[in-house]
Coordinates of C-alpha atoms and ligand atoms in Angstrom, one line a residue:
M1 CA 63.0 -15.3 -115.5
D2 CA 65.6 -13.0 -116.7
A3 CA 66.8 -15.0 -119.7
S4 CA 66.9 -13.2 -122.7
M5 CA 66.8 -16.1 -124.8
A6 CA 65.5 -19.6 -124.5
S7 CA 65.1 -22.4 -127.1
S8 CA 63.6 -25.5 -127.2
T9 CA 65.6 -28.4 -128.6
L10 CA 62.6 -30.4 -129.7
P11 CA 61.0 -29.5 -133.0
G12 CA 57.3 -29.0 -133.0
V13 CA 57.2 -27.8 -129.4
K14 CA 56.2 -24.3 -128.9
L15 CA 56.9 -22.8 -125.4
S16 CA 55.2 -19.8 -123.9
N17 CA 54.5 -17.9 -120.7
F18 CA 57.4 -18.9 -118.4
T19 CA 56.6 -18.6 -115.0
T20 CA 59.1 -19.8 -112.2
S21 CA 57.9 -19.9 -108.7
K22 CA 58.7 -20.7 -105.1
F23 CA 62.3 -19.8 -105.6
N24 CA 64.6 -21.0 -102.9
P25 CA 67.9 -19.2 -103.0
N26 CA 69.7 -22.3 -101.1
S27 CA 68.6 -24.8 -103.6
S28 CA 69.8 -25.2 -107.1
V29 CA 66.3 -26.2 -108.0
I30 CA 63.7 -24.1 -109.4
N31 CA 60.0 -24.9 -110.3
L32 CA 59.1 -23.9 -113.8
K33 CA 55.8 -23.8 -115.1
F34 CA 54.9 -23.0 -118.7
A35 CA 52.3 -23.2 -121.4
A36 CA 53.5 -25.6 -124.1
T37 CA 52.0 -26.4 -127.3
F38 CA 53.2 -29.9 -127.8
F39 CA 52.3 -30.8 -131.3
T40 CA 48.5 -30.2 -131.3
C41 CA 47.5 -29.8 -127.9
S42 CA 48.2 -27.3 -125.2
A43 CA 48.9 -27.6 -121.7
W44 CA 50.7 -26.2 -118.8
L45 CA 53.6 -28.1 -118.0
H46 CA 55.6 -28.3 -114.9
A47 CA 59.4 -28.8 -114.8
K48 CA 62.2 -28.9 -112.1
L49 CA 65.3 -27.2 -113.4
Q50 CA 68.9 -27.6 -112.1
V51 CA 70.2 -24.0 -112.3
P52 CA 73.9 -23.2 -111.6
L53 CA 73.1 -20.4 -109.4
R54 CA 76.2 -18.4 -109.6
S55 CA 76.8 -18.4 -113.3
H56 CA 75.4 -15.8 -115.7
T57 CA 75.0 -18.2 -118.8
C58 CA 73.5 -21.6 -118.3
E59 CA 72.0 -24.5 -120.1
I60 CA 69.1 -26.1 -118.5
K61 CA 68.2 -29.4 -118.8
C62 CA 65.1 -30.6 -117.7
E63 CA 62.5 -33.5 -117.7
V64 CA 58.9 -32.6 -118.4
S65 CA 56.2 -35.3 -118.0
R66 CA 52.9 -35.2 -119.5
N67 CA 50.3 -37.8 -120.1
S68 CA 50.9 -37.9 -123.8
G69 CA 54.6 -37.9 -124.0
S70 CA 57.7 -36.0 -122.5
I71 CA 60.3 -33.2 -123.5
S72 CA 63.6 -34.8 -122.9
K73 CA 65.7 -31.5 -123.2
L74 CA 64.8 -27.8 -122.7
K75 CA 67.5 -25.5 -123.3
L76 CA 67.5 -22.1 -121.8
D77 CA 70.3 -20.1 -123.4
G78 CA 71.9 -16.6 -122.8
P79 CA 72.6 -14.5 -119.8
I80 CA 70.4 -15.7 -116.8
K81 CA 70.7 -12.8 -114.2
N82 CA 71.3 -14.6 -111.2
R83 CA 71.2 -11.5 -109.2
G84 CA 67.5 -11.6 -110.0
L85 CA 67.3 -15.0 -108.3
T86 CA 68.5 -14.4 -104.8
G87 CA 65.1 -13.7 -103.2
K88 CA 62.0 -15.2 -101.9
T89 CA 59.4 -15.6 -104.2
F90 CA 60.6 -15.1 -107.8
S91 CA 58.5 -14.9 -111.0
S92 CA 58.6 -13.9 -114.4
V93 CA 56.9 -14.3 -117.7
G94 CA 58.5 -15.0 -121.1
I95 CA 57.8 -16.2 -124.5
C96 CA 59.5 -19.3 -126.1
T97 CA 58.8 -19.6 -129.5
D98 CA 59.5 -22.6 -131.9
P99 CA 57.6 -22.5 -134.9
L100 CA 56.8 -26.0 -136.6
S101 CA 58.1 -24.5 -139.8
D102 CA 61.6 -23.4 -138.5
N103 CA 64.3 -25.9 -139.3
E104 CA 66.4 -24.2 -136.7
S105 CA 64.5 -24.1 -133.4
H106 CA 65.0 -20.8 -131.6
S107 CA 63.0 -18.7 -129.1
H108 CA 62.7 -15.7 -127.0
V109 CA 62.1 -15.0 -123.4
E110 CA 61.0 -11.5 -122.9
E111 CA 63.6 -9.7 -120.6
E112 CA 63.1 -8.2 -117.3
K113 CA 63.1 -4.4 -117.4
V114 CA 64.4 -2.7 -114.3
G115 CA 63.9 0.8 -113.3
V116 CA 65.3 2.8 -110.4
L117 CA 63.5 5.5 -108.6
L118 CA 65.7 8.0 -107.0
L119 CA 63.7 10.0 -104.5
N120 CA 65.0 13.4 -103.0
L121 CA 63.6 16.4 -101.5
G122 CA 64.0 18.9 -104.3
G123 CA 64.9 22.5 -103.9
P124 CA 64.0 25.8 -105.6
D125 CA 65.8 26.3 -109.0
T126 CA 65.5 30.1 -108.8
L127 CA 64.5 32.7 -105.9
H128 CA 61.3 33.1 -107.6
D129 CA 60.7 29.3 -106.6
V130 CA 61.6 29.7 -103.0
Q131 CA 57.9 30.6 -101.6
P132 CA 56.0 28.0 -103.8
F133 CA 58.7 25.5 -102.8
L134 CA 58.3 26.2 -98.9
Y135 CA 54.4 26.1 -99.5
N136 CA 54.8 22.5 -101.1
L137 CA 57.1 21.7 -98.1
F138 CA 54.9 22.9 -95.2
A139 CA 51.6 21.8 -97.0
D140 CA 53.1 18.0 -96.4
P141 CA 51.4 16.3 -93.4
D142 CA 54.6 14.9 -92.6
I143 CA 56.3 17.9 -92.4
I144 CA 53.8 19.7 -90.3
R145 CA 52.0 17.0 -88.4
L146 CA 48.6 18.5 -87.4
P147 CA 46.2 16.8 -85.1
R148 CA 43.4 15.3 -87.0
L149 CA 40.9 18.0 -85.8
F150 CA 43.2 20.7 -87.5
R151 CA 43.9 18.9 -90.8
F152 CA 41.7 21.2 -92.9
L153 CA 44.0 24.0 -91.9
Q154 CA 47.1 22.4 -93.5
R155 CA 47.1 24.5 -96.7
P156 CA 46.1 27.7 -95.2
L157 CA 48.8 27.3 -92.7
A158 CA 51.2 26.3 -95.3
Q159 CA 50.6 29.5 -97.3
L160 CA 51.2 31.7 -94.2
I161 CA 54.3 30.0 -93.0
S162 CA 55.8 30.0 -96.3
L163 CA 54.9 33.8 -96.8
L164 CA 56.6 34.4 -93.6
R165 CA 59.7 32.3 -94.1
A166 CA 60.4 33.0 -97.8
P167 CA 62.4 36.3 -97.3
K168 CA 64.9 34.5 -95.1
S169 CA 65.0 31.5 -97.1
K170 CA 65.5 33.6 -100.3
E171 CA 68.5 35.6 -98.7
A172 CA 70.1 32.1 -98.0
Y173 CA 69.5 30.7 -101.4
A174 CA 70.9 34.1 -102.9
S175 CA 74.2 33.5 -100.9
I176 CA 74.5 30.3 -102.8
G177 CA 74.0 31.3 -106.2
G178 CA 70.4 32.0 -106.4
G179 CA 68.9 28.6 -106.1
S180 CA 69.3 25.1 -105.1
P181 CA 72.0 22.7 -106.5
L182 CA 70.1 19.6 -105.9
R183 CA 68.4 19.1 -108.8
K184 CA 71.8 19.0 -111.1
I185 CA 73.6 16.8 -108.3
T186 CA 70.6 14.5 -108.3
D187 CA 70.8 14.3 -112.3
D188 CA 74.3 13.5 -112.2
Q189 CA 74.1 10.7 -109.6
A190 CA 71.2 9.3 -111.6
N191 CA 73.5 9.1 -114.6
A192 CA 76.6 8.0 -112.5
L193 CA 74.1 5.1 -111.0
K194 CA 73.0 4.1 -114.5
S195 CA 76.4 3.8 -115.9
E196 CA 77.8 1.9 -112.7
L197 CA 74.6 -0.5 -113.0
E198 CA 75.3 -1.1 -116.8
A199 CA 79.0 -2.0 -115.9
K200 CA 77.5 -4.6 -113.5
K201 CA 75.5 -6.2 -116.2
L202 CA 72.1 -4.6 -115.0
P203 CA 70.7 -2.2 -117.5
T204 CA 68.3 0.2 -115.8
N205 CA 66.2 3.2 -116.3
V206 CA 66.9 5.6 -113.6
Y207 CA 64.4 8.1 -112.6
I208 CA 64.1 10.9 -110.4
A209 CA 61.4 12.2 -108.1
M210 CA 61.4 15.1 -105.9
R211 CA 59.0 15.6 -103.0
Y212 CA 58.6 19.5 -103.1
W213 CA 59.9 20.6 -106.3
H214 CA 60.6 19.8 -110.0
P215 CA 60.7 16.9 -111.1
F216 CA 57.8 16.1 -108.8
T217 CA 57.1 12.4 -108.1
E218 CA 54.3 12.5 -110.8
E219 CA 56.6 13.9 -113.4
A220 CA 59.2 11.2 -113.0
A221 CA 57.1 9.1 -115.3
Q222 CA 56.9 11.9 -117.8
Q223 CA 60.8 12.0 -118.4
A224 CA 60.0 8.6 -120.2
S225 CA 56.8 9.1 -121.7
R226 CA 56.4 12.4 -123.8
R227 CA 53.8 10.8 -125.8
A228 CA 51.4 10.8 -122.8
K229 CA 47.7 11.0 -123.2
P230 CA 46.5 14.1 -121.3
H231 CA 44.0 12.2 -119.3
E232 CA 46.4 9.4 -117.9
S233 CA 48.7 9.6 -115.2
N234 CA 52.2 10.2 -116.0
V235 CA 53.4 6.9 -114.0
I236 CA 51.0 4.6 -115.9
L237 CA 52.7 6.0 -119.0
Y238 CA 56.1 5.5 -117.6
I239 CA 55.4 1.8 -117.0
K240 CA 53.5 1.5 -120.5
R241 CA 56.3 3.0 -122.4
D242 CA 59.4 2.0 -120.8
G243 CA 57.8 -1.6 -120.0
I244 CA 59.6 -1.7 -116.7
T245 CA 58.7 -4.9 -114.9
K246 CA 60.5 -4.4 -111.6
L247 CA 61.2 -1.3 -109.8
V248 CA 63.8 -0.4 -107.2
V249 CA 62.9 2.9 -104.9
L250 CA 66.1 4.3 -103.6
P251 CA 65.6 7.5 -101.3
L252 CA 68.8 9.5 -101.4
Y253 CA 68.8 9.9 -97.6
P254 CA 71.0 7.1 -95.7
Q255 CA 68.7 7.1 -92.6
F256 CA 65.2 7.0 -92.4
S257 CA 62.8 9.7 -91.2
I258 CA 59.0 10.2 -91.3
S259 CA 59.7 13.6 -92.7
T260 CA 61.9 12.6 -95.5
T261 CA 61.8 9.0 -97.1
G262 CA 58.5 8.4 -95.1
S263 CA 57.0 11.3 -96.7
S264 CA 58.3 10.3 -100.3
I265 CA 57.1 6.9 -100.0
R266 CA 53.6 7.8 -98.6
A267 CA 53.3 9.9 -101.8
L268 CA 54.4 7.1 -104.0
Q269 CA 52.0 4.8 -102.3
N270 CA 49.1 7.0 -103.2
I271 CA 50.0 7.1 -106.7
F272 CA 50.6 3.5 -107.0
R273 CA 47.3 2.4 -105.1
E274 CA 45.4 4.6 -107.4
D275 CA 46.8 2.6 -110.6
K276 CA 45.8 -0.8 -112.0
I277 CA 49.3 -1.5 -113.3
L278 CA 51.4 0.1 -110.9
S279 CA 49.5 -1.8 -108.0
K280 CA 50.9 -4.9 -109.2
L281 CA 54.2 -3.9 -110.3
P282 CA 57.0 -5.7 -108.3
V283 CA 58.6 -2.7 -106.2
A284 CA 61.5 -3.1 -103.9
V285 CA 62.0 0.0 -101.6
I286 CA 65.2 0.5 -100.0
M287 CA 64.1 2.2 -96.6
S288 CA 67.6 3.2 -95.2
W289 CA 71.2 2.2 -96.3
Y290 CA 73.4 3.9 -93.5
R291 CA 74.5 0.3 -92.7
R292 CA 75.9 -0.4 -95.7
Y293 CA 79.6 -1.2 -95.8
G294 CA 80.1 1.0 -98.9
Y295 CA 78.5 4.0 -97.4
I296 CA 80.4 4.0 -94.1
K297 CA 83.6 3.2 -95.9
S298 CA 83.0 6.1 -98.1
M299 CA 82.3 8.5 -95.4
A300 CA 85.4 7.3 -93.4
D301 CA 87.4 7.9 -96.6
L302 CA 86.2 11.6 -97.0
I303 CA 86.9 12.2 -93.2
E304 CA 90.3 10.4 -93.3
E305 CA 91.5 12.4 -96.2
E306 CA 90.1 16.1 -94.9
L307 CA 91.7 15.3 -91.4
Q308 CA 95.0 15.6 -93.4
S309 CA 94.5 19.2 -94.3
F310 CA 94.8 20.2 -90.7
K311 CA 98.4 20.6 -89.3
T312 CA 97.7 18.3 -86.4
P313 CA 95.2 15.8 -87.7
R314 CA 95.1 14.1 -84.2
E315 CA 93.8 17.0 -82.6
V316 CA 90.9 17.6 -84.6
M317 CA 87.4 17.2 -83.4
I318 CA 85.3 15.4 -85.7
F319 CA 82.0 17.2 -85.7
F320 CA 78.7 15.5 -87.1
S321 CA 76.2 17.8 -88.0
A322 CA 72.8 16.1 -88.8
H323 CA 69.7 17.6 -89.9
G324 CA 67.3 17.7 -87.3
V325 CA 63.6 16.7 -86.5
P326 CA 61.1 17.9 -84.0
V327 CA 61.4 15.7 -80.9
T328 CA 57.8 14.5 -81.2
Y329 CA 58.5 12.7 -84.4
V330 CA 60.7 10.5 -82.4
V331 CA 59.0 10.2 -79.1
D332 CA 55.4 10.3 -80.1
A333 CA 55.4 9.2 -83.9
G334 CA 58.3 6.5 -83.3
D335 CA 60.5 7.9 -85.9
P336 CA 63.5 5.8 -86.0
Y337 CA 65.9 8.7 -87.3
K338 CA 67.6 9.5 -84.1
D339 CA 68.5 5.9 -83.5
Q340 CA 69.9 5.5 -86.9
M341 CA 71.7 8.5 -86.9
E342 CA 73.7 7.5 -83.6
E343 CA 74.2 4.1 -85.1
C344 CA 75.6 5.5 -88.2
I345 CA 77.9 7.8 -86.2
Y346 CA 79.0 4.8 -84.2
L347 CA 79.7 2.8 -87.3
I348 CA 81.9 5.6 -89.1
M349 CA 83.8 6.0 -85.9
Q350 CA 84.5 2.1 -85.7
E351 CA 86.0 2.2 -89.2
L352 CA 88.2 5.2 -88.3
K353 CA 89.3 3.5 -85.5
A354 CA 90.1 0.4 -87.6
R355 CA 92.1 2.8 -89.7
G356 CA 94.0 3.9 -86.6
I357 CA 92.3 7.4 -86.2
E358 CA 90.9 7.7 -82.8
N359 CA 89.8 11.5 -83.0
K360 CA 87.3 12.6 -80.4
H361 CA 83.8 13.4 -81.9
R362 CA 80.3 14.7 -81.4
L363 CA 76.9 14.5 -82.9
A364 CA 74.6 17.5 -83.0
Y365 CA 71.5 18.5 -85.0
Q366 CA 71.0 21.6 -87.4
S367 CA 68.4 23.5 -89.1
R368 CA 65.5 23.6 -86.8
V369 CA 62.6 25.8 -87.7
G370 CA 59.5 26.8 -85.8
P371 CA 58.7 27.3 -81.8
V372 CA 58.7 23.2 -81.1
Q373 CA 61.5 21.3 -79.6
W374 CA 63.9 19.7 -82.1
L375 CA 66.2 16.9 -81.4
K376 CA 69.2 17.9 -79.3
P377 CA 71.9 18.9 -78.9
Y378 CA 71.6 21.7 -81.4
T379 CA 74.4 22.4 -83.6
D380 CA 74.8 26.1 -83.1
E381 CA 74.9 25.7 -79.1
V382 CA 77.6 22.8 -79.4
L383 CA 79.7 24.7 -81.4
V384 CA 79.7 27.7 -78.8
E385 CA 80.4 25.1 -76.1
L386 CA 83.3 23.6 -77.9
G387 CA 84.9 27.0 -78.5
Q388 CA 84.5 27.8 -75.0
E389 CA 86.0 24.7 -74.0
G390 CA 89.0 25.2 -75.9
V391 CA 88.8 23.1 -78.9
K392 CA 90.7 24.8 -81.5
S393 CA 90.5 22.3 -84.5
L394 CA 87.1 21.2 -85.8
L395 CA 86.2 19.2 -88.9
A396 CA 82.4 19.6 -89.5
V397 CA 80.9 16.3 -91.2
P398 CA 77.2 16.7 -92.7
V399 CA 75.9 13.3 -92.3
S400 CA 71.7 13.3 -93.1
F401 CA 72.1 14.0 -96.8
V402 CA 74.5 12.9 -99.7
S403 CA 74.6 16.0 -101.9
E404 CA 75.6 19.5 -101.2
H405 CA 72.6 21.8 -100.5
I406 CA 71.7 24.9 -98.6
E407 CA 72.2 23.4 -95.5
T408 CA 76.0 22.4 -96.1
L409 CA 76.8 25.5 -98.5
E410 CA 74.8 28.3 -96.5
E411 CA 74.3 26.9 -93.0
I412 CA 77.5 25.1 -92.5
D413 CA 80.1 26.6 -94.5
M414 CA 78.9 30.3 -93.6
E415 CA 76.8 30.5 -90.4
Y416 CA 78.3 27.8 -88.4
K417 CA 82.0 28.4 -89.4
E418 CA 81.5 32.1 -88.3
L419 CA 80.0 31.0 -85.3
A420 CA 82.7 28.6 -84.4
L421 CA 85.6 31.1 -85.1
K422 CA 83.9 33.7 -83.1
S423 CA 83.6 31.2 -80.0
G424 CA 87.5 30.1 -80.1
V425 CA 87.8 27.6 -82.7
E426 CA 91.0 28.4 -84.9
N427 CA 91.1 25.8 -87.6
W428 CA 88.1 25.0 -89.4
G429 CA 87.2 22.6 -92.0
R430 CA 84.3 20.6 -93.8
V431 CA 83.9 17.3 -95.4
P432 CA 82.1 17.6 -98.7
A433 CA 78.9 15.7 -99.3
L434 CA 79.4 12.4 -100.8
G435 CA 78.0 13.6 -104.5
L436 CA 79.6 11.4 -107.3
T437 CA 82.2 9.7 -105.1
T438 CA 82.9 6.4 -106.6
S439 CA 82.9 4.1 -104.1
F440 CA 79.6 5.4 -102.9
I441 CA 78.0 5.2 -106.3
T442 CA 79.4 1.7 -106.7
D443 CA 77.7 0.9 -103.5
L444 CA 74.3 2.6 -104.4
A445 CA 74.5 0.1 -107.5
D446 CA 75.0 -2.9 -105.3
A447 CA 72.2 -1.9 -103.0
V448 CA 70.1 -1.8 -106.0
I449 CA 71.1 -5.1 -107.2
E450 CA 70.7 -6.6 -103.9
A451 CA 67.2 -5.2 -103.3
L452 CA 65.8 -6.5 -106.7
P453 CA 64.7 -10.1 -105.6
S454 CA 62.6 -8.6 -102.7
A455 CA 60.4 -6.7 -105.2
A456 CA 56.9 -7.3 -104.5
P457 CA 53.7 -5.3 -105.3
M458 CA 53.7 -2.1 -102.8
P459 CA 51.5 -2.6 -100.0
T460 CA 48.6 -0.3 -99.5
F461 CA 47.4 1.4 -96.5
P462 CA 44.0 3.0 -96.3
T463 CA 44.1 6.8 -96.5
T464 CA 42.5 9.4 -94.1
S465 CA 39.2 10.5 -95.7
S466 CA 39.2 13.9 -97.7
S467 CA 37.5 17.1 -96.3
Q468 CA 34.9 16.7 -99.0
Q469 CA 34.1 13.2 -97.7
Q470 CA 33.9 14.4 -94.2
F471 CA 31.5 17.1 -95.2
A472 CA 29.3 15.0 -96.9
R473 CA 29.3 12.4 -93.9
D474 CA 28.5 14.9 -91.1
P475 CA 28.1 18.6 -92.3
V476 CA 27.4 20.1 -89.1
G477 CA 30.2 18.4 -87.3
Y478 CA 32.5 19.2 -89.9
A479 CA 31.3 23.2 -89.8
I480 CA 32.0 23.0 -85.9
K481 CA 35.2 21.6 -86.2
I482 CA 36.4 24.3 -89.0
F483 CA 35.5 27.1 -86.6
V484 CA 36.9 25.9 -83.5
G485 CA 40.1 24.9 -85.6
S486 CA 40.4 28.1 -87.2
F487 CA 39.8 30.1 -83.9
L488 CA 42.7 28.1 -82.3
A489 CA 44.9 28.3 -85.2
C490 CA 44.6 32.2 -85.5
L491 CA 45.3 32.3 -81.8
L492 CA 48.4 30.1 -82.2
L493 CA 49.7 31.7 -85.5
L494 CA 49.5 35.1 -84.2
S495 CA 51.5 34.7 -81.0
P496 CA 54.6 36.8 -80.9
R497 CA 56.5 33.3 -80.1
M498 CA 55.5 31.5 -83.3
L499 CA 55.9 34.8 -85.7
S500 CA 59.7 35.1 -84.4
A501 CA 60.4 31.4 -84.6
L502 CA 59.2 31.2 -88.2
R503 CA 61.5 34.0 -89.2
K504 CA 64.7 32.8 -87.6
P505 CA 67.3 32.1 -90.5
V506 CA 67.6 28.4 -89.7
V507 CA 67.6 25.6 -92.2
Ligands
LIG601 C1 67.6 14.2 -93.8 C2 67.4 15.3 -94.2 C3 66.2 16.2 -93.9 C4 65.4 16.3 -92.7 C5 65.2 15.2 -91.8 C6 64.4 17.3 -93.1 C7 63.4 17.5 -92.1 C8 62.7 18.7 -92.0 N1 63.0 19.9 -93.0 C9 62.2 20.9 -92.6 C10 62.1 22.2 -93.1 C11 62.9 22.5 -94.3 N2 63.8 21.7 -94.8 C12 64.3 22.8 -95.9 C13 65.1 22.4 -96.9 C14 65.7 21.2 -96.9 N3 65.9 20.2 -95.9 C15 66.4 19.1 -96.2 C16 66.6 17.7 -95.7 C17 66.2 17.4 -94.6 N4 64.9 17.9 -94.1 C18 67.1 19.4 -97.8 C19 67.8 18.4 -98.6 C20 66.4 20.5 -98.0 C21 66.6 21.5 -99.2 C22 68.0 22.2 -99.6 C23 68.1 22.7 -100.8 O1 69.4 22.8 -101.2 O2 67.4 23.4 -101.2 C24 63.6 24.1 -95.9 C25 63.9 24.9 -96.9 C26 65.4 25.8 -96.7 C27 64.9 26.9 -95.7 O3 64.0 27.4 -95.6 O4 66.1 27.7 -95.4 C28 62.7 23.8 -94.9 C29 61.9 25.2 -94.2 C30 61.4 20.4 -91.6 C31 60.3 21.2 -90.9 C32 61.6 19.0 -91.1 C33 61.4 18.0 -90.5 C34 59.9 18.1 -89.9
FE2_602 FE1 64.8 20.3 -94.1

């Protein structure tokens, strides 16, 4: 229970190990189980408590029956944070002490310590980081999804692709100041979220875990534990040192994709599964949050405001540009990203309509990489079409990400703007990313608070076996696989189509 203090009004009673269970949000009764030393004998006691659910501070009276006697009144005093109560199963442990020698009985229940882990993609801090950052990205089996037979090629392939792509990427990062702004923006968002949660009476530690650059997921822990024993995983230390008792994982992607949120959660699960403490830690994962009204409203506010910068706002085409994913993700792997994106655009347009804004709109997908088919229509192609169709005013809205990054600052603001103007568009505008927008941060805080009650130990999924394991099981089969795989991979990689696709200045 998230009560910071508890006391027994009965002298001579020492209570410990509070555990509440089977919490029903529709009822004002919770079952309480606690260890009690009643005079000289210890016992587990059960009680039913009447809890005023919507108040922050409450006095709980309960009757506890035991063979040898009864406690007539147990007073739990202090803030009981009901937000933590609105879930399914709810349990916590606290200590209540009431030493016999004390004249005035008072006790203490250990507080819940909530952590929020923000997941993001990460970006190179300097031009020097670009190639290793790209290597990390392409080495992720959720970004380049190789058939099982070719999995052992993931790293050499990542090395090759990152080397081929690095010059173009470096050019793009150089044009926006020599590195990605993602780390700074995410840090600022974390601080703002922490303050907002504090204002909402939920003190938290907010951590950041980037998928492909610093601070990496494993380092998120280190931020909190500088006194790490070298052999221990940083994440274990984060739990040990900060004493986090509940964790909310919040990916900074409004829509779910296997390539973004999915990949980060998989990485997290791998760490948690290996760890005795983390595997039991109650965790709530917010998989996607594009449906939240706070997000939709914040996006609509930004669009409405930016429309005012045009001479004739009603004639502006609202052009949503989302980051693409390869079609196979959606069609073969069942990535809900496309459906979620379309629903998200629908909801934003409905909100604008409700405000009397009935502009035309389009959705297209940007930033494709490599020779495969990506979600269509492609942003560059639609911009040309719109220009040719006579659209004169266009407002670009980046919609898959909540910070400025290379794809807004370079791809949209430079490449796409130039393309649109060349194609006949005369007035160009761009909605800024949500960043630190107050209503957005407030909504993220609400999302965290609402997610807390559903925290439960992370489910663990079996992993695919490592190459060493495969080799140990069947060395001949493994050697054949490597030979055939390498041969096919060389053919594929050295094809002119592949080489030119990787060098294209997209993303
Ligand atoms: C929702 C957002 C994103 C999706 C979906 C996504 C999928 C995806 N991306 C690549 C390849 C690259 N992405 C790169 C950078 C990058 N991508 C996103 C977002 C999504 N990616 C962000 C926020 C960033 C970082 C931007 C920054 O400011 O640093 C890059 C590197 C940039 C470059 O080379 O130009 C690549 C490459 C794939 C293959 C993919 C889906 C499979
Ligand atoms: Fe990307």
